Tab-separated table of C-alpha atoms in Angstrom:
chain	number	residue	atom	x	y	z
M	76	MET	CA	2.350	-4.370	16.857
M	77	ALA	CA	4.110	-4.800	13.517
M	78	ARG	CA	3.252	-2.504	10.612
M	79	THR	CA	4.826	-3.209	7.252
M	80	ILE	CA	4.418	-2.087	3.660
M	81	ILE	CA	4.972	-5.172	1.506
M	82	VAL	CA	5.867	-4.215	-2.061
M	83	CYS	CA	5.673	-6.534	-5.059
M	84	GLN	CA	9.070	-6.398	-6.763
M	85	THR	CA	7.934	-8.012	-10.015
M	86	CYS	CA	5.100	-5.563	-10.777
M	87	ARG	CA	5.225	-3.965	-14.191
M	88	MET	CA	5.932	-0.285	-14.876
M	89	THR	CA	2.811	-0.037	-17.052
M	90	LYS	CA	0.394	-2.447	-18.712
M	91	GLU	CA	2.626	-2.385	-21.776
M	92	GLU	CA	6.099	-2.288	-20.202
M	93	LYS	CA	7.570	-4.504	-17.488
M	94	LEU	CA	10.750	-2.438	-17.112
M	95	ASP	CA	11.617	1.236	-17.343
M	96	SER	CA	14.420	2.527	-19.588
M	97	LYS	CA	16.990	1.558	-16.926
M	98	GLY	CA	15.751	-2.039	-16.623
M	99	VAL	CA	13.917	-1.474	-13.324
M	100	THR	CA	10.465	-2.948	-12.613
M	101	GLY	CA	7.569	-0.821	-11.429
M	102	GLY	CA	7.682	-2.583	-8.070
M	103	GLU	CA	11.356	-1.787	-7.629
M	104	ARG	CA	10.694	1.850	-8.592
M	105	LEU	CA	7.811	2.077	-6.081
M	106	THR	CA	10.027	0.535	-3.386
M	107	GLU	CA	12.682	3.199	-4.017
M	108	ALA	CA	10.073	5.953	-3.680
M	109	LEU	CA	8.667	4.443	-0.472
M	110	GLU	CA	12.153	4.105	1.035
M	111	LYS	CA	12.778	7.776	0.305
M	112	GLU	CA	9.375	8.758	1.768
M	113	LEU	CA	10.134	6.806	4.968
M	114	GLU	CA	13.701	8.103	5.468
M	115	GLY	CA	14.312	8.823	9.136
M	116	ARG	CA	11.290	6.836	10.333
M	117	ASP	CA	11.422	3.581	12.234
M	118	ASP	CA	7.716	2.985	12.869
M	119	LEU	CA	7.061	1.410	9.449
M	120	THR	CA	9.123	-1.157	7.608
M	121	ILE	CA	9.254	-2.139	3.965
M	122	GLN	CA	9.335	-5.774	2.939
M	123	LYS	CA	10.138	-6.775	-0.623
M	124	GLN	CA	8.089	-9.643	-2.071
M	125	ASP	CA	8.731	-11.382	-5.392
M	126	CYS	CA	5.066	-11.567	-6.420
M	127	LEU	CA	1.711	-10.798	-4.807
M	128	TRP	CA	-0.313	-12.624	-7.515
M	129	ALA	CA	-2.306	-9.525	-8.433
M	130	CYS	CA	-0.516	-8.903	-11.716
M	131	SER	CA	-3.504	-7.373	-13.515
M	132	GLU	CA	-3.568	-4.623	-10.860
M	133	HIS	CA	0.124	-3.552	-10.826
M	134	CYS	CA	1.876	-1.848	-8.892
M	135	ASN	CA	0.759	-3.632	-5.725
M	136	VAL	CA	1.394	-3.226	-2.024
M	137	VAL	CA	0.061	-4.867	1.104
M	138	LEU	CA	-0.421	-2.488	3.999
M	139	ALA	CA	0.087	-5.092	6.699
M	140	ASP	CA	-0.702	-4.805	10.386
M	141	SER	CA	-0.401	-7.660	12.865
M	142	GLU	CA	-3.369	-6.489	14.969
M	143	LYS	CA	-5.677	-4.561	12.612
M	144	PHE	CA	-7.109	-4.983	9.147
M	145	SER	CA	-4.483	-5.161	6.410
M	146	TYR	CA	-5.135	-4.028	2.840
M	147	LEU	CA	-4.040	-5.011	-0.656
M	148	ALA	CA	-3.829	-1.963	-2.897
M	149	GLY	CA	-2.696	-1.656	-6.498
M	150	ARG	CA	-2.978	0.198	-9.782
M	151	PHE	CA	-0.283	2.642	-8.673
M	152	GLU	CA	1.946	4.577	-11.012
M	153	PRO	CA	5.288	3.881	-9.330
M	154	GLY	CA	6.896	7.024	-8.001
M	155	PRO	CA	6.973	9.667	-5.263
M	156	ARG	CA	3.325	10.708	-5.601
M	157	ALA	CA	2.060	7.175	-4.978
M	158	ALA	CA	4.568	6.632	-2.165
M	159	LYS	CA	3.423	9.784	-0.384
M	160	ALA	CA	-0.253	8.785	-0.607
M	161	ILE	CA	0.441	5.225	0.552
M	162	VAL	CA	2.371	6.398	3.615
M	163	GLU	CA	-0.161	9.138	4.421
M	164	TRP	CA	-3.063	6.640	4.298
M	165	PHE	CA	-1.148	4.019	6.289
M	166	ASP	CA	-0.374	6.615	8.980
M	167	LYS	CA	-4.135	7.264	9.322
M	168	HIS	CA	-4.678	3.500	9.467
M	169	GLY	CA	-2.215	3.285	12.359
M	170	GLU	CA	-4.101	5.978	14.276
M	171	SER	CA	-7.420	4.138	13.925
M	172	GLU	CA	-8.796	1.537	16.322
M	173	LEU	CA	-9.367	-1.277	13.820
M	174	GLY	CA	-7.396	-0.132	10.801
M	175	GLN	CA	-10.390	1.487	9.139
M	176	VAL	CA	-9.872	4.934	7.637
M	177	PRO	CA	-13.007	6.937	6.766
M	178	PHE	CA	-13.177	7.558	3.018
M	179	ARG	CA	-13.298	11.344	3.490
M	180	GLN	CA	-9.830	11.146	5.113
M	181	TRP	CA	-8.200	9.220	2.255
M	182	PRO	CA	-5.579	11.071	0.237
M	183	ASP	CA	-6.902	11.608	-3.307
M	184	ASP	CA	-4.111	9.451	-4.717
M	185	MET	CA	-5.360	6.428	-2.699
M	186	ARG	CA	-8.888	6.500	-4.071
M	187	GLY	CA	-9.571	3.703	-6.521
M	188	HIS	CA	-6.523	1.692	-5.483
M	189	PHE	CA	-7.859	-0.743	-2.895
M	190	ILE	CA	-8.332	-4.358	-3.993
M	191	ALA	CA	-8.970	-6.247	-0.737
M	192	ARG	CA	-9.277	-5.844	3.023
M	193	ILE	CA	-7.604	-8.681	4.902
M	194	PRO	CA	-8.670	-9.369	8.486
M	195	SER	CA	-6.154	-10.169	11.187
M	196	LEU	CA	-6.908	-13.179	13.351
M	197	SER	CA	-8.314	-10.784	15.968
M	198	SER	CA	-10.412	-8.640	13.582
M	199	PRO	CA	-14.122	-8.325	14.361
M	200	THR	CA	-16.538	-10.108	12.033
M	201	THR	CA	-18.853	-7.084	11.890
M	202	THR	CA	-17.603	-3.540	11.295
M	203	LYS	CA	-18.942	-0.102	10.529
M	204	PRO	CA	-18.734	1.126	6.910
M	205	GLU	CA	-15.543	3.052	6.144
């Protein structure tokens, strides 16, 4: 089973600014924070992607799983707080049977960030509410 956090590298820092004061995009900043959050772990990988085509919802990530539901999430403020919430939620996803995490178990900083649930080829067509 492959589990990967795919991070859009071209996502803006904010609605108004593409780059921070050092010329870094929001996606690059979120990638840095996720890499730091995952230091010492080998169960999750990070994949950098040029664009996820969800520009109005920056900063975007795909929480990808080869056997369970994957999720597109965005509207993150790039930094350590978002990275921690993303990894914490994705860990709960990995512990679940289908990749569904009950809402009451979501970290507060993940609420309001989900854009789409993406079925794997083996996902069931009918599921219980999350």
